Amino acid sequence: MEFQRDTRMSSLYWAMEVEAQPTPTVRSHRTVREVVSATTGDRTTPLLDQTALIPSPPHGRAMSSRPPAPTLRGFLDAHFASPDDLPAAPALAELLRRECAELDASLRRLEAHLAAAAEAWLARSAGARSDLARIRTTRGGGRFVVGGEQEAAGTATDVGLPELVREIRRIDNIRLYAEATLQLEALVGNLEDAAFSIVRQASKLNRKSNEAERKQGKLLHTVDAVRDIERELVRISSARPLWTNLVMAVDSRVDKTLAILRPQALMDYRALLASLGWPPPLSSPDTDKDKYSQIPNPLVLMNEENKDRYSQSFQALCALQHVQGIRELRQRQTAPVTPALADFNYYDRAACFENGLWAVDELVHPIASRMEYHFVKWSEQPEFIFTLVYKITKDFMDGVDDILQPLIDQARLVGLSAKESWVSGMVKMLVGYLERQIFPALDCSNQDQTTVGKPEVDSSWMHLNDLMISFDKRMQLLADSGIQKAACLSERLSRSLSVFSIYSEHPEWLQIWADAELSSAQAKLKSEMEDETRWSCDGQHDQLGHMENSFKFLLSTREDYKAPPVSESVVKTALSMIERGRALPNRGMQIQYNRSSSVRFLNDFFLVLRDRCEALQLSNTALEDQSLSKICVAINAVRYCENVLREWDEDTTFLDMGPEGSLFSDGTSFLVKLGTNYLEQIMSCILLEFEDLSWEYVQNIGSWSAQIALDDQILDEENLVVSPGFVASLDVLTDRTSKLKQYLNSKDFLDLWRSIAEGLDYFIYSSIRWGEVTFSDPGVIQLRVDTKALLHTFRPLCSRPEAFLPFLSESLRLLTMKKSDAQSMLEMLMDDTESEKCLRHQGFYHVNACQAAKILRSRNSGDNLVGTKS
């Protein structure tokens, strides 16, 4: 490599010419070279040619090349060394006269040139002074300037001053740009000189300790030079964001230098490790005797001199990696203003080491070559591969921590752990081998038409991933150093410490694993889903009294929901897949895995629940007990799964599963709709069955009331029985209610019986032809008895079932009012403005004014009901 100081800043020249190009509309009175010369004095640099500032000799003549004599005696001694030289005196005198004449002519020309330049400068100065005077006079008050002079002053104010400001600003920017260019030229030159010295010293192949120390010192000097350049580039990027060409030119040259320095530094580091005896043998002498002993660590066995050499080499390599990481971090930043170098926070400093320490990785590489010799023999037994990697990592852990951690602390690499770096390097080594040898073979087996879909192929994938999960947990325990880490740093470390990082580069392998998990789960539950005993609800044949004692509304377990055992098996299987997916190092891979495994598995089970409900085909006229039991069990399974999915959504593990909402939101919505639909079907079947059995009775309400004899026994409400046409429907309703309470979970049963009660209330009330029939006193009493029987059906479920049959309750209140009160209410109901207010005042909140008037007119004009309460 050759560093030529006269040509290495050509890229900076180009950037300077592009970014400091004079504005074409404003005439520049000074060139860039004159500006730089004026601002830098007699400082020399390859960027600028200061000889352009030296006056040229007179036209047509060249200056005498013979230097003048220091003194007259010396001049005479030079020309008249002996008496023989005296005849040449006239010629010498003529030469001197001619040269004096030429010098006098040159002096007169210079005086004339100086006079012309001074005159021109005075003219420009006078013009500028005159313009400024006119500007001042115009801004102070234009009354003292008249005619054309006032117009000229206005033109100078409007046009001359802005151009003057822009010209001054442009010249100042050129000066600043040139200063920055000169400073960067010096810094980059120092860096290239130091790098050239390191490479030239390395070519001598001198391995003396003092030479190695000098080389490490020069390497640290280059790191300091890069830091200085970075500070200057950060300052320029912050203050002058448009000087991108200059920054890019410097970055290009610094990157080329670092591309030469890093291999050289790594080569020297490897040579030092080899001289220290690294890598050690992977087995100890006691292994053949079936005795386990820890492998000796050459880093622990170093003497003081070697420790000093290794410490210097390690810290120099860490410093080089740190400064290169800082450069990459600055180059990746997309913000328009780059923050100051001193403002880089702790996490940004650690970001450059997220792929591991170079010095630690160089400890791993020579061990990897020896370990892979054994890996090849265990391609069919990957558990041995993981065991060997864990053993080697553990055997060297204490030595690495004792030797390297103090060096990391001395290098001021805050937050970095030697344990984590060592474990991360070993994990990356294992990932590389799995990526080259193990996974491609499994992938070929999965794509082979003769083996695709076979259980042994899926078993191989799952077995390998089980080994990876166990290995990751053990390695995480080794790497745990007790340092409190922020979330973003922990996530970066988890990626580097996980074997599952292999899936980040190969998402197709992640999909194969998810498919294998799904196939295995479906195969395990296939026989269980076909067993009808697994679909039966535990305790569904218990006595009703026992069910009442266990009746509650805070449900959490499968038993609380009365769900079948198969639903719990499905949930546990899905949860096991989710737990296995948590080993993946980032959220994106976890989402992809879960959507292809656990989510698909659950959705398939939800479709099975829907198919079982649809296969029952509930009748509109008769609801069979077996169908009612099966559909209740299916609804219980739906509600149990829905509750489990909602709990998972509230878990912090699933909160960050993507911007599109919950991972299980679609499944939850499907279950909610499925459960609601079939609860409505049950309610519809019960209401239709009740309507079919009580249709004749309901149609005759009011017509039979006139036929009831008026005697004291009939008017006694306590001695009356339920109407014969109403008994069968009440018996069926009681049976259905008790079975639903036995089969259905308590929450859905609560909503269901209340909805049934409200439906029956509206059905009976709307079926009575109010205003067309007339209720006698015995007819009203009979209606009260029948309504009480209906309320008695729901009495075990609620202390005030009247609240869920509001239309019948309010209708009976209106029918049993005193004649005077009924007449007064009718009169108030005739007033449209007061009717609703009157009803609310009397406690009627469901029937409106028109309905209340019809009910009151359906009452005959007899006296109060005997034996009733008004």
mmCIF file of C-alpha atoms in Angstrom, residues 2 41 57 83 117 119 130 179 210 213 215 219 240 347 370 372 377 434 481 548 610 664 698 782 803 824 867:
data_model
loop_
_atom_site.group_PDB
_atom_site.id
_atom_site.type_symbol
_atom_site.label_atom_id
_atom_site.label_comp_id
_atom_site.label_asym_id
_atom_site.label_seq_id
_atom_site.Cartn_x
_atom_site.Cartn_y
_atom_site.Cartn_z
ATOM 1 C CA GLU A 2 1.357 3.416 -0.945
ATOM 2 C CA GLY A 41 -1.105 32.368 5.954
ATOM 3 C CA PRO A 57 8.522 38.209 -13.837
ATOM 4 C CA PRO A 83 45.344 40.218 -12.378
ATOM 5 C CA ALA A 117 -4.219 49.251 -8.542
ATOM 6 C CA GLU A 119 -6.365 54.186 -8.037
ATOM 7 C CA SER A 130 -20.942 56.923 -1.692
ATOM 8 C CA GLU A 179 -10.716 25.359 6.773
ATOM 9 C CA ASN A 210 9.212 -4.520 21.925
ATOM 10 C CA GLU A 213 4.327 -3.198 21.808
ATOM 11 C CA LYS A 215 2.753 -1.921 16.839
ATOM 12 C CA LEU A 219 -2.771 0.802 16.377
ATOM 13 C CA ARG A 240 -23.420 21.906 7.897
ATOM 14 C CA TYR A 347 -27.501 1.587 24.295
ATOM 15 C CA ARG A 370 -11.606 -28.944 16.121
ATOM 16 C CA GLU A 372 -16.587 -29.887 13.815
ATOM 17 C CA LYS A 377 -19.711 -38.273 13.298
ATOM 18 C CA LEU A 434 -26.413 -26.391 11.915
ATOM 19 C CA SER A 481 -23.958 -12.248 34.718
ATOM 20 C CA GLU A 548 -77.718 -25.454 42.812
ATOM 21 C CA ARG A 610 -69.420 -25.586 14.787
ATOM 22 C CA PHE A 664 -56.339 -14.662 18.656
ATOM 23 C CA VAL A 698 -103.607 -17.923 24.756
ATOM 24 C CA GLN A 782 -107.734 -16.698 36.664
ATOM 25 C CA ALA A 803 -89.011 -7.978 36.818
ATOM 26 C CA SER A 824 -109.263 8.748 36.667
ATOM 27 C CA GLY A 867 -110.327 -11.317 47.650
#
